[in-house]
Amino acid sequence: MVGQQGHDLNCLTIAELEAHAKQRMDKQTRDYYNEGADSGSTLLENCQAYSKYRIRPRVLRDISLIDTSCPLFGGRSPIPLGVAPTAMQCLAHPEGEVATARACRKAGVVMGLSSFATSTVEDVAAASGQNPRVLQLYLFEEREHSRKLIRRAKAAGYKAVFLTVDTPMLGRRNLEIRNQFKLPKPYKIANFADDSSSAAAMTVMDGSTSDTENREEKTSSSAPGYHDGKKRTPPSGPISFHSHAPNPTLCWDRDIDWLKKECAPEMEVWVKGIATAEDAILAVHHNVDGIVVSNHGGRQLNGALATLDALPEVVEAVQKKIPVHVDGGIRHGTDVFKALALGADFVWIGRPVLWGLSYKGQEGVELCLKLLRDEFTLCMGLAGTVSIPEISKDYLVKIDKAGFTSRL
């Protein structure tokens, strides 16, 4: 039902969007998308961190013209918000990442594409048109796989590579283990389809396979890398997330320089997964183009800092030498405002987009972006700000456990 001003009267908040998605997703998909590592405390704290801050609104300011735009990748974004890379979006809707790309294009919002997407970099580029897009990258131990994907992204006009740096090992996701999660037919890990057999890439989620597929799986299964105490043996077999995405060999001195050379000059190199001042300083030292403060949506190290709590020390360490973005836990436009007030230049949203995709495909993603944009614009106006540079920590107070507030 659509009401006045284009509202979906069945879905007026991100929380309601999540509820709709919960009804539409099957259990395995819902568990895969929504789970955090171990007990899920970091996943929960990513959201709760925003409730520790309150906004200090200013009044009697002319807010008749509010500019929500900000600089991004040499151009301007209409809002300081992008769609974060999330894997296997065809689980949420048959059109998957292509539907998300079309929604981002309509809204003018940048899209991040996961290496482990169910749509190719080329198909997403075609759906995006001139709208900016970035590629999230897991740098594999066997570099040629990554090199091929980087070249394809460059040819398809991607603006940047976001190197995920918080997965030297995979976090423990208990529901994923219990459900024996596998990508169902007919979907593939599209960007590596040529490297993946049907058994490795298309096994149904309940684990049921034909005798032929069982034979294929035995002969073409993937195996993670290992160290025997003397030398490292890289992953083998068809590319899969569990075998190839974690890379314990990654290091600053060797891999960042290699990646920058591979991406130059067309694409910027960002590091996604920074959570400390020390690593932020190293990122600047190694001449990356930007940082995303992230803990992988609470799916890696449970007990790690919420991203909003990690943000201030990263911002302080960087000293505006490179942009600092943040993701994790953003569920309302006021959350975007709080992140910017704490020093972020831009934010990324993940799960809410998947919920929108599950709700109504492209239209659902458009709704997700509209809700956040409208809430953020309203927050800016009611706080007494009319441009992104005006938003600062002067507009926030922090609440302690006793309920007392303190200026930042």
mmCIF file of C-alpha atoms in Angstrom:
data_model
loop_
_atom_site.group_PDB
_atom_site.id
_atom_site.type_symbol
_atom_site.label_atom_id
_atom_site.label_comp_id
_atom_site.label_asym_id
_atom_site.label_seq_id
_atom_site.Cartn_x
_atom_site.Cartn_y
_atom_site.Cartn_z
ATOM 1 C CA MET A 1 0.000 0.000 0.000
ATOM 2 C CA VAL A 2 1.354 3.398 -1.012
ATOM 3 C CA GLY A 3 0.250 6.508 0.873
ATOM 4 C CA GLN A 4 0.826 10.186 0.410
ATOM 5 C CA GLN A 5 4.367 11.327 -0.467
ATOM 6 C CA GLY A 6 5.210 7.859 -1.772
ATOM 7 C CA HIS A 7 5.340 6.086 1.584
ATOM 8 C CA ASP A 8 5.012 2.318 1.715
ATOM 9 C CA LEU A 9 2.442 2.196 4.510
ATOM 10 C CA ASN A 10 3.395 -1.408 5.245
ATOM 11 C CA CYS A 11 7.027 -0.484 5.823
ATOM 12 C CA LEU A 12 7.991 2.855 7.341
ATOM 13 C CA THR A 13 11.228 1.914 9.144
ATOM 14 C CA ILE A 14 14.269 -0.309 8.708
ATOM 15 C CA ALA A 15 13.007 -2.369 11.657
ATOM 16 C CA GLU A 16 9.773 -3.049 9.767
ATOM 17 C CA LEU A 17 11.824 -3.883 6.671
ATOM 18 C CA GLU A 18 13.725 -6.461 8.704
ATOM 19 C CA ALA A 19 10.442 -7.968 9.913
ATOM 20 C CA HIS A 20 9.135 -8.281 6.352
ATOM 21 C CA ALA A 21 12.384 -9.913 5.233
ATOM 22 C CA LYS A 22 12.253 -12.369 8.115
ATOM 23 C CA GLN A 23 8.915 -13.633 6.813
ATOM 24 C CA ARG A 24 10.142 -13.945 3.234
ATOM 25 C CA MET A 25 13.572 -15.525 3.675
ATOM 26 C CA ASP A 26 13.939 -19.249 4.235
ATOM 27 C CA LYS A 27 15.629 -20.222 7.484
ATOM 28 C CA GLN A 28 19.037 -20.977 6.009
ATOM 29 C CA THR A 29 19.205 -17.657 4.165
ATOM 30 C CA ARG A 30 17.935 -15.714 7.161
ATOM 31 C CA ASP A 31 20.467 -17.352 9.462
ATOM 32 C CA TYR A 32 23.299 -16.815 6.987
ATOM 33 C CA TYR A 33 22.602 -13.104 6.503
ATOM 34 C CA ASN A 34 21.722 -12.162 10.072
ATOM 35 C CA GLU A 35 24.115 -14.214 12.192
ATOM 36 C CA GLY A 36 27.178 -12.849 13.943
ATOM 37 C CA ALA A 37 30.178 -14.768 15.202
ATOM 38 C CA ASP A 38 29.873 -16.965 18.318
ATOM 39 C CA SER A 39 27.332 -15.451 20.749
ATOM 40 C CA GLY A 40 26.733 -12.472 18.482
ATOM 41 C CA SER A 41 27.666 -9.868 21.105
ATOM 42 C CA THR A 42 29.717 -7.744 18.700
ATOM 43 C CA LEU A 43 26.912 -7.857 16.128
ATOM 44 C CA LEU A 44 24.523 -6.580 18.806
ATOM 45 C CA GLU A 45 26.937 -3.943 20.085
ATOM 46 C CA ASN A 46 27.422 -2.558 16.570
ATOM 47 C CA CYS A 47 23.800 -1.420 16.787
ATOM 48 C CA GLN A 48 23.717 -0.586 20.480
ATOM 49 C CA ALA A 49 26.752 1.696 20.241
ATOM 50 C CA TYR A 50 24.633 4.347 18.551
ATOM 51 C CA SER A 51 22.266 4.499 21.529
ATOM 52 C CA LYS A 52 25.144 5.717 23.724
ATOM 53 C CA TYR A 53 25.008 9.101 21.986
ATOM 54 C CA ARG A 54 22.387 11.830 21.952
ATOM 55 C CA ILE A 55 22.117 14.729 19.508
ATOM 56 C CA ARG A 56 22.412 18.356 20.680
ATOM 57 C CA PRO A 57 20.110 20.249 18.287
ATOM 58 C CA ARG A 58 20.660 23.914 17.461
ATOM 59 C CA VAL A 59 17.703 26.159 16.622
ATOM 60 C CA LEU A 60 16.804 29.434 14.903
ATOM 61 C CA ARG A 61 19.019 28.649 11.959
ATOM 62 C CA ASP A 62 17.864 28.919 8.385
ATOM 63 C CA ILE A 63 17.563 25.294 7.286
ATOM 64 C CA SER A 64 15.394 25.962 4.238
ATOM 65 C CA LEU A 65 18.072 24.541 1.916
ATOM 66 C CA ILE A 66 19.782 21.354 3.118
ATOM 67 C CA ASP A 67 22.665 19.900 1.101
ATOM 68 C CA THR A 68 23.268 16.231 1.968
ATOM 69 C CA SER A 69 25.924 15.669 -0.713
ATOM 70 C CA CYS A 70 29.567 14.846 -0.083
ATOM 71 C CA PRO A 71 32.737 14.150 -2.097
ATOM 72 C CA LEU A 72 33.372 10.547 -3.150
ATOM 73 C CA PHE A 73 35.854 8.998 -5.610
ATOM 74 C CA GLY A 74 36.463 12.279 -7.415
ATOM 75 C CA GLY A 75 32.775 13.129 -7.744
ATOM 76 C CA ARG A 76 29.908 13.806 -5.376
ATOM 77 C CA SER A 77 27.471 11.443 -3.697
ATOM 78 C CA PRO A 78 23.936 12.730 -3.044
ATOM 79 C CA ILE A 79 24.118 11.354 0.496
ATOM 80 C CA PRO A 80 27.069 10.204 2.659
ATOM 81 C CA LEU A 81 25.907 6.615 2.444
ATOM 82 C CA GLY A 82 26.731 3.648 0.218
ATOM 83 C CA VAL A 83 25.589 0.060 -0.178
ATOM 84 C CA ALA A 84 28.178 -2.227 1.376
ATOM 85 C CA PRO A 85 29.364 -5.380 -0.413
ATOM 86 C CA THR A 86 27.438 -8.424 0.788
ATOM 87 C CA ALA A 87 27.801 -11.898 -0.657
ATOM 88 C CA MET A 88 25.335 -14.062 -2.571
ATOM 89 C CA GLN A 89 22.434 -11.632 -2.905
ATOM 90 C CA CYS A 90 20.459 -14.007 -5.133
ATOM 91 C CA LEU A 91 19.586 -15.815 -1.910
ATOM 92 C CA ALA A 92 17.450 -12.786 -1.037
ATOM 93 C CA HIS A 93 15.921 -12.279 -4.487
ATOM 94 C CA PRO A 94 16.421 -13.977 -7.866
ATOM 95 C CA GLU A 95 17.790 -10.772 -9.447
ATOM 96 C CA GLY A 96 20.284 -10.366 -6.604
ATOM 97 C CA GLU A 97 23.102 -7.886 -7.099
ATOM 98 C CA VAL A 98 21.689 -6.702 -10.430
ATOM 99 C CA ALA A 99 18.514 -5.506 -8.705
ATOM 100 C CA THR A 100 20.627 -3.790 -6.039
ATOM 101 C CA ALA A 101 22.721 -2.108 -8.739
ATOM 102 C CA ARG A 102 19.615 -0.787 -10.473
ATOM 103 C CA ALA A 103 18.292 0.617 -7.204
ATOM 104 C CA CYS A 104 21.643 2.274 -6.469
ATOM 105 C CA ARG A 105 21.717 3.730 -9.958
ATOM 106 C CA LYS A 106 18.259 5.223 -9.517
ATOM 107 C CA ALA A 107 19.255 6.747 -6.177
ATOM 108 C CA GLY A 108 22.738 7.796 -7.315
ATOM 109 C CA VAL A 109 24.219 5.810 -4.426
ATOM 110 C CA VAL A 110 27.546 3.971 -4.724
ATOM 111 C CA MET A 111 27.400 0.174 -4.619
ATOM 112 C CA GLY A 112 29.978 -2.256 -3.310
ATOM 113 C CA LEU A 113 30.138 -5.674 -4.987
ATOM 114 C CA SER A 114 31.373 -8.721 -3.094
ATOM 115 C CA SER A 115 33.981 -10.969 -4.669
ATOM 116 C CA PHE A 116 31.619 -13.810 -3.757
ATOM 117 C CA ALA A 117 28.606 -12.327 -5.497
ATOM 118 C CA THR A 118 26.044 -14.323 -7.429
ATOM 119 C CA SER A 119 26.299 -11.794 -10.300
ATOM 120 C CA THR A 120 29.416 -10.969 -12.289
ATOM 121 C CA VAL A 121 31.351 -7.713 -12.137
ATOM 122 C CA GLU A 122 30.310 -7.134 -15.755
ATOM 123 C CA ASP A 123 26.584 -7.677 -15.168
ATOM 124 C CA VAL A 124 26.583 -5.338 -12.174
ATOM 125 C CA ALA A 125 28.515 -2.729 -14.171
ATOM 126 C CA ALA A 126 25.940 -2.924 -16.964
ATOM 127 C CA ALA A 127 23.100 -2.472 -14.475
ATOM 128 C CA SER A 128 24.931 0.408 -12.793
ATOM 129 C CA GLY A 129 25.523 2.517 -15.904
ATOM 130 C CA GLN A 130 27.584 5.555 -14.915
ATOM 131 C CA ASN A 131 26.794 5.134 -11.228
ATOM 132 C CA PRO A 132 29.966 4.560 -9.158
ATOM 133 C CA ARG A 133 30.777 1.083 -7.877
ATOM 134 C CA VAL A 134 33.600 -0.573 -5.960
ATOM 135 C CA LEU A 135 34.832 -4.158 -5.749
ATOM 136 C CA GLN A 136 35.340 -5.823 -2.392
ATOM 137 C CA LEU A 137 38.354 -8.101 -2.690
ATOM 138 C CA TYR A 138 39.635 -11.125 -0.830
ATOM 139 C CA LEU A 139 43.267 -11.327 -1.878
ATOM 140 C CA PHE A 140 43.866 -15.018 -2.507
ATOM 141 C CA GLU A 141 47.128 -16.788 -1.794
ATOM 142 C CA GLU A 142 47.274 -17.764 -5.457
ATOM 143 C CA ARG A 143 47.492 -14.243 -6.838
ATOM 144 C CA GLU A 144 46.486 -15.046 -10.395
ATOM 145 C CA HIS A 145 42.850 -15.570 -9.358
ATOM 146 C CA SER A 146 42.798 -12.109 -7.786
ATOM 147 C CA ARG A 147 44.721 -10.548 -10.652
ATOM 148 C CA LYS A 148 42.106 -11.741 -13.153
ATOM 149 C CA LEU A 149 39.261 -10.303 -11.088
ATOM 150 C CA ILE A 150 41.050 -6.966 -10.653
ATOM 151 C CA ARG A 151 41.578 -6.691 -14.401
ATOM 152 C CA ARG A 152 37.926 -7.404 -15.052
ATOM 153 C CA ALA A 153 36.876 -4.758 -12.533
ATOM 154 C CA LYS A 154 39.195 -2.204 -14.116
ATOM 155 C CA ALA A 155 37.788 -2.949 -17.553
ATOM 156 C CA ALA A 156 34.243 -2.634 -16.166
ATOM 157 C CA GLY A 157 34.869 0.825 -14.715
ATOM 158 C CA TYR A 158 34.977 0.144 -10.984
ATOM 159 C CA LYS A 159 36.290 3.091 -8.972
ATOM 160 C CA ALA A 160 38.137 1.247 -6.214
ATOM 161 C CA VAL A 161 39.070 -2.045 -4.645
ATOM 162 C CA PHE A 162 38.140 -2.513 -0.990
ATOM 163 C CA LEU A 163 40.596 -5.079 0.342
ATOM 164 C CA THR A 164 39.065 -7.036 3.217
ATOM 165 C CA VAL A 165 41.784 -7.324 5.854
ATOM 166 C CA ASP A 166 39.926 -8.824 8.819
ATOM 167 C CA THR A 167 39.669 -12.414 7.539
ATOM 168 C CA PRO A 168 43.052 -14.092 8.058
ATOM 169 C CA MET A 169 40.843 -16.832 9.499
ATOM 170 C CA LEU A 170 37.073 -17.148 9.391
ATOM 171 C CA GLY A 171 35.037 -16.368 12.487
ATOM 172 C CA ARG A 172 32.946 -19.132 14.004
ATOM 173 C CA ARG A 173 29.329 -18.854 12.832
ATOM 174 C CA ASN A 174 27.411 -21.542 14.645
ATOM 175 C CA LEU A 175 24.151 -21.417 12.713
ATOM 176 C CA GLU A 176 26.079 -21.657 9.465
ATOM 177 C CA ILE A 177 27.788 -24.765 10.812
ATOM 178 C CA ARG A 178 24.577 -26.298 12.128
ATOM 179 C CA ASN A 179 22.669 -25.595 8.917
ATOM 180 C CA GLN A 180 25.534 -26.963 6.777
ATOM 181 C CA PHE A 181 25.044 -23.894 4.620
ATOM 182 C CA LYS A 182 25.689 -24.275 0.891
ATOM 183 C CA LEU A 183 24.695 -22.174 -2.087
ATOM 184 C CA PRO A 184 21.573 -23.635 -3.708
ATOM 185 C CA LYS A 185 20.955 -24.339 -7.362
ATOM 186 C CA PRO A 186 20.891 -22.670 -9.824
ATOM 187 C CA TYR A 187 23.164 -20.015 -8.312
ATOM 188 C CA LYS A 188 26.930 -19.817 -8.661
ATOM 189 C CA ILE A 189 29.735 -17.760 -7.209
ATOM 190 C CA ALA A 190 29.565 -15.905 -10.485
ATOM 191 C CA ASN A 191 32.982 -14.264 -10.638
ATOM 192 C CA PHE A 192 34.736 -17.612 -10.277
ATOM 193 C CA ALA A 193 32.257 -19.811 -12.132
ATOM 194 C CA ASP A 194 34.942 -20.908 -14.579
ATOM 195 C CA ASP A 195 37.023 -22.102 -11.617
ATOM 196 C CA SER A 196 34.179 -23.873 -9.806
ATOM 197 C CA SER A 197 32.565 -27.213 -10.494
ATOM 198 C CA SER A 198 28.839 -27.633 -10.117
ATOM 199 C CA ALA A 199 29.390 -29.665 -6.975
ATOM 200 C CA ALA A 200 31.530 -27.035 -5.337
ATOM 201 C CA ALA A 201 29.509 -24.003 -6.369
ATOM 202 C CA MET A 202 25.929 -25.156 -6.696
ATOM 203 C CA THR A 203 25.222 -27.771 -4.030
ATOM 204 C CA VAL A 204 21.705 -27.393 -2.651
ATOM 205 C CA MET A 205 21.449 -25.918 0.823
ATOM 206 C CA ASP A 206 19.955 -28.967 2.465
ATOM 207 C CA GLY A 207 22.939 -31.017 1.345
ATOM 208 C CA SER A 208 20.980 -33.324 -0.932
ATOM 209 C CA THR A 209 22.817 -34.167 -4.129
ATOM 210 C CA SER A 210 22.511 -36.728 -6.861
ATOM 211 C CA ASP A 211 24.902 -39.667 -7.121
ATOM 212 C CA THR A 212 26.593 -37.920 -10.048
ATOM 213 C CA GLU A 213 27.051 -34.743 -8.036
ATOM 214 C CA ASN A 214 28.448 -36.706 -5.107
ATOM 215 C CA ARG A 215 31.043 -38.252 -7.417
ATOM 216 C CA GLU A 216 31.903 -34.796 -8.801
ATOM 217 C CA GLU A 217 32.284 -33.387 -5.307
ATOM 218 C CA LYS A 218 34.739 -36.111 -4.348
ATOM 219 C CA THR A 219 36.932 -35.395 -7.362
ATOM 220 C CA SER A 220 36.684 -31.596 -7.372
ATOM 221 C CA SER A 221 36.286 -30.540 -3.750
ATOM 222 C CA SER A 222 38.022 -27.472 -2.351
ATOM 223 C CA ALA A 223 40.598 -27.692 0.413
ATOM 224 C CA PRO A 224 41.888 -24.854 2.618
ATOM 225 C CA GLY A 225 45.537 -23.998 2.831
ATOM 226 C CA TYR A 226 47.714 -25.242 5.671
ATOM 227 C CA HIS A 227 51.203 -24.967 7.166
ATOM 228 C CA ASP A 228 53.043 -28.179 8.002
ATOM 229 C CA GLY A 229 55.616 -26.417 10.170
ATOM 230 C CA LYS A 230 58.100 -26.077 7.324
ATOM 231 C CA LYS A 231 56.178 -24.525 4.450
ATOM 232 C CA ARG A 232 52.784 -23.135 3.559
ATOM 233 C CA THR A 233 50.549 -25.014 1.118
ATOM 234 C CA PRO A 234 47.902 -22.744 -0.470
ATOM 235 C CA PRO A 235 44.227 -23.678 -0.892
ATOM 236 C CA SER A 236 43.425 -26.111 -3.676
ATOM 237 C CA GLY A 237 40.465 -27.072 -5.806
ATOM 238 C CA PRO A 238 37.614 -24.879 -7.063
ATOM 239 C CA ILE A 239 37.378 -21.452 -5.451
ATOM 240 C CA SER A 240 34.989 -21.411 -2.511
ATOM 241 C CA PHE A 241 34.503 -18.931 0.304
ATOM 242 C CA HIS A 242 35.520 -21.222 3.137
ATOM 243 C CA SER A 243 38.657 -22.504 1.438
ATOM 244 C CA HIS A 244 39.976 -19.426 -0.386
ATOM 245 C CA ALA A 245 38.653 -16.250 1.292
ATOM 246 C CA PRO A 246 40.677 -16.544 4.521
ATOM 247 C CA ASN A 247 44.309 -15.708 3.890
ATOM 248 C CA PRO A 248 46.597 -15.872 6.945
ATOM 249 C CA THR A 249 49.631 -14.838 4.878
ATOM 250 C CA LEU A 250 48.496 -11.256 4.177
ATOM 251 C CA CYS A 251 50.866 -8.551 5.403
ATOM 252 C CA TRP A 252 51.323 -4.799 4.991
ATOM 253 C CA ASP A 253 54.802 -4.743 3.465
ATOM 254 C CA ARG A 254 54.221 -7.213 0.641
ATOM 255 C CA ASP A 255 50.560 -7.210 -0.277
ATOM 256 C CA ILE A 256 49.488 -3.569 -0.227
ATOM 257 C CA ASP A 257 52.266 -2.575 -2.610
ATOM 258 C CA TRP A 258 51.397 -5.449 -4.959
ATOM 259 C CA LEU A 259 47.717 -4.532 -4.925
ATOM 260 C CA LYS A 260 48.348 -0.853 -5.601
ATOM 261 C CA LYS A 261 50.464 -1.722 -8.629
ATOM 262 C CA GLU A 262 47.767 -4.057 -9.959
ATOM 263 C CA CYS A 263 44.990 -1.494 -9.497
ATOM 264 C CA ALA A 264 46.840 1.570 -10.773
ATOM 265 C CA PRO A 265 45.970 3.889 -12.287
ATOM 266 C CA GLU A 266 42.259 3.230 -12.771
ATOM 267 C CA MET A 267 41.227 2.066 -9.303
ATOM 268 C CA GLU A 268 41.910 3.301 -5.793
ATOM 269 C CA VAL A 269 42.959 0.849 -3.062
ATOM 270 C CA TRP A 270 41.155 0.974 0.276
ATOM 271 C CA VAL A 271 41.509 -1.303 3.302
ATOM 272 C CA LYS A 272 38.289 -2.560 4.881
ATOM 273 C CA GLY A 273 38.465 -3.939 8.396
ATOM 274 C CA ILE A 274 40.598 -1.374 10.270
ATOM 275 C CA ALA A 275 39.645 -0.998 13.944
ATOM 276 C CA THR A 276 42.676 0.514 15.710
ATOM 277 C CA ALA A 277 44.798 3.646 15.567
ATOM 278 C CA GLU A 278 47.939 1.554 15.028
ATOM 279 C CA ASP A 279 46.607 -0.047 11.861
ATOM 280 C CA ALA A 280 45.187 3.257 10.664
ATOM 281 C CA ILE A 281 48.672 4.787 10.885
ATOM 282 C CA LEU A 282 50.099 1.834 8.956
ATOM 283 C CA ALA A 283 47.435 2.296 6.292
ATOM 284 C CA VAL A 284 48.483 5.918 5.844
ATOM 285 C CA HIS A 285 52.144 4.895 5.816
ATOM 286 C CA HIS A 286 51.470 2.399 3.021
ATOM 287 C CA ASN A 287 49.670 5.031 0.956
ATOM 288 C CA VAL A 288 46.252 3.435 0.737
ATOM 289 C CA ASP A 289 43.551 5.727 -0.582
ATOM 290 C CA GLY A 290 41.078 5.236 2.242
ATOM 291 C CA ILE A 291 39.968 3.225 5.266
ATOM 292 C CA VAL A 292 36.721 1.497 6.146
ATOM 293 C CA VAL A 293 36.340 0.974 9.892
ATOM 294 C CA SER A 294 34.651 -2.417 9.977
ATOM 295 C CA ASN A 295 34.420 -5.643 11.951
ATOM 296 C CA HIS A 296 32.798 -7.605 9.122
ATOM 297 C CA GLY A 297 29.313 -7.001 10.461
ATOM 298 C CA GLY A 298 30.198 -8.725 13.734
ATOM 299 C CA ARG A 299 30.906 -11.955 11.843
ATOM 300 C CA GLN A 300 34.619 -12.344 12.634
ATOM 301 C CA LEU A 301 36.103 -11.654 16.091
ATOM 302 C CA ASN A 302 33.322 -11.735 18.638
ATOM 303 C CA GLY A 303 34.193 -9.426 21.511
ATOM 304 C CA ALA A 304 35.840 -6.873 19.234
ATOM 305 C CA LEU A 305 34.952 -3.212 19.532
ATOM 306 C CA ALA A 306 31.764 -2.009 17.919
ATOM 307 C CA THR A 307 32.724 -0.049 14.824
ATOM 308 C CA LEU A 308 31.302 3.222 16.186
ATOM 309 C CA ASP A 309 33.428 2.771 19.313
ATOM 310 C CA ALA A 310 36.526 2.120 17.199
ATOM 311 C CA LEU A 311 35.883 5.065 14.887
ATOM 312 C CA PRO A 312 37.172 8.004 17.007
ATOM 313 C CA GLU A 313 40.672 6.614 17.525
ATOM 314 C CA VAL A 314 41.002 5.806 13.820
ATOM 315 C CA VAL A 315 39.863 9.317 12.873
ATOM 316 C CA GLU A 316 42.321 10.838 15.338
ATOM 317 C CA ALA A 317 45.193 8.720 14.022
ATOM 318 C CA VAL A 318 44.537 9.522 10.364
ATOM 319 C CA GLN A 319 44.391 13.302 10.870
ATOM 320 C CA LYS A 320 42.364 13.773 7.665
ATOM 321 C CA LYS A 321 45.223 12.506 5.487
ATOM 322 C CA ILE A 322 42.865 9.974 3.854
ATOM 323 C CA PRO A 323 39.095 9.438 4.043
ATOM 324 C CA VAL A 324 37.676 7.324 6.859
ATOM 325 C CA HIS A 325 34.434 5.435 6.261
ATOM 326 C CA VAL A 326 32.542 3.179 8.674
ATOM 327 C CA ASP A 327 30.025 0.348 8.479
ATOM 328 C CA GLY A 328 28.119 -1.833 10.930
ATOM 329 C CA GLY A 329 24.950 -1.317 12.942
ATOM 330 C CA ILE A 330 23.423 1.588 11.015
ATOM 331 C CA ARG A 331 19.649 1.255 11.155
ATOM 332 C CA HIS A 332 18.383 4.860 11.060
ATOM 333 C CA GLY A 333 19.281 8.203 9.534
ATOM 334 C CA THR A 334 20.241 9.512 12.972
ATOM 335 C CA ASP A 335 22.901 6.783 13.095
ATOM 336 C CA VAL A 336 24.415 8.229 9.928
ATOM 337 C CA PHE A 337 24.468 11.677 11.555
ATOM 338 C CA LYS A 338 26.166 10.317 14.692
ATOM 339 C CA ALA A 339 28.838 8.521 12.686
ATOM 340 C CA LEU A 340 29.642 11.685 10.744
ATOM 341 C CA ALA A 341 29.702 13.716 13.964
ATOM 342 C CA LEU A 342 32.323 11.306 15.326
ATOM 343 C CA GLY A 343 34.524 11.924 12.301
ATOM 344 C CA ALA A 344 33.464 9.491 9.586
ATOM 345 C CA ASP A 345 33.419 10.905 6.075
ATOM 346 C CA PHE A 346 30.899 8.346 4.822
ATOM 347 C CA VAL A 347 28.971 5.250 5.955
ATOM 348 C CA TRP A 348 28.070 1.905 4.383
ATOM 349 C CA ILE A 349 24.990 -0.237 5.036
ATOM 350 C CA GLY A 350 24.753 -3.986 4.516
ATOM 351 C CA ARG A 351 21.969 -6.034 6.082
ATOM 352 C CA PRO A 352 19.190 -3.420 5.605
ATOM 353 C CA VAL A 353 19.792 -3.621 1.851
ATOM 354 C CA LEU A 354 19.445 -7.404 1.948
ATOM 355 C CA TRP A 355 16.194 -7.028 3.858
ATOM 356 C CA GLY A 356 14.921 -4.595 1.240
ATOM 357 C CA LEU A 357 15.992 -6.932 -1.540
ATOM 358 C CA SER A 358 14.100 -9.796 0.075
ATOM 359 C CA TYR A 359 11.035 -7.608 0.624
ATOM 360 C CA LYS A 360 10.505 -6.326 -2.922
ATOM 361 C CA GLY A 361 13.643 -6.778 -5.000
ATOM 362 C CA GLN A 362 14.857 -3.557 -6.610
ATOM 363 C CA GLU A 363 11.868 -1.665 -5.228
ATOM 364 C CA GLY A 364 12.715 -2.870 -1.721
ATOM 365 C CA VAL A 365 16.306 -1.644 -2.002
ATOM 366 C CA GLU A 366 15.016 1.703 -3.270
ATOM 367 C CA LEU A 367 12.740 1.836 -0.228
ATOM 368 C CA CYS A 368 15.647 1.081 2.125
ATOM 369 C CA LEU A 369 17.718 3.896 0.643
ATOM 370 C CA LYS A 370 14.782 6.305 0.686
ATOM 371 C CA LEU A 371 14.029 5.634 4.350
ATOM 372 C CA LEU A 372 17.616 6.292 5.395
ATOM 373 C CA ARG A 373 17.960 9.330 3.132
ATOM 374 C CA ASP A 374 14.742 10.900 4.409
ATOM 375 C CA GLU A 375 15.612 10.198 8.049
ATOM 376 C CA PHE A 376 19.098 11.625 7.640
ATOM 377 C CA THR A 377 17.870 14.769 5.893
ATOM 378 C CA LEU A 378 15.268 15.313 8.617
ATOM 379 C CA CYS A 379 17.906 14.779 11.307
ATOM 380 C CA MET A 380 20.228 17.316 9.702
ATOM 381 C CA GLY A 381 17.487 19.932 9.597
ATOM 382 C CA LEU A 382 16.209 19.340 13.120
ATOM 383 C CA ALA A 383 19.785 19.383 14.453
ATOM 384 C CA GLY A 384 20.307 22.770 12.784
ATOM 385 C CA THR A 385 22.770 21.751 10.059
ATOM 386 C CA VAL A 386 22.513 22.366 6.332
ATOM 387 C CA SER A 387 25.712 20.776 4.977
ATOM 388 C CA ILE A 388 27.872 17.764 5.759
ATOM 389 C CA PRO A 389 30.965 19.788 6.844
ATOM 390 C CA GLU A 390 28.903 21.402 9.606
ATOM 391 C CA ILE A 391 28.298 18.066 11.343
ATOM 392 C CA SER A 392 30.807 17.652 14.191
ATOM 393 C CA LYS A 393 31.134 16.239 17.683
ATOM 394 C CA ASP A 394 29.727 19.524 18.994
ATOM 395 C CA TYR A 395 26.338 18.068 18.083
ATOM 396 C CA LEU A 396 26.714 15.008 20.324
ATOM 397 C CA VAL A 397 26.810 14.075 23.973
ATOM 398 C CA LYS A 398 27.636 10.641 25.309
ATOM 399 C CA ILE A 399 25.568 8.879 27.961
ATOM 400 C CA ASP A 400 27.316 6.710 30.555
ATOM 401 C CA LYS A 401 25.867 3.664 32.283
ATOM 402 C CA ALA A 402 24.445 5.804 35.079
ATOM 403 C CA GLY A 403 22.592 7.939 32.572
ATOM 404 C CA PHE A 404 24.752 11.039 32.902
ATOM 405 C CA THR A 405 25.728 12.938 29.753
ATOM 406 C CA SER A 406 29.116 14.370 28.865
ATOM 407 C CA ARG A 407 30.259 16.613 26.048
ATOM 408 C CA LEU A 408 32.750 15.174 23.580
#
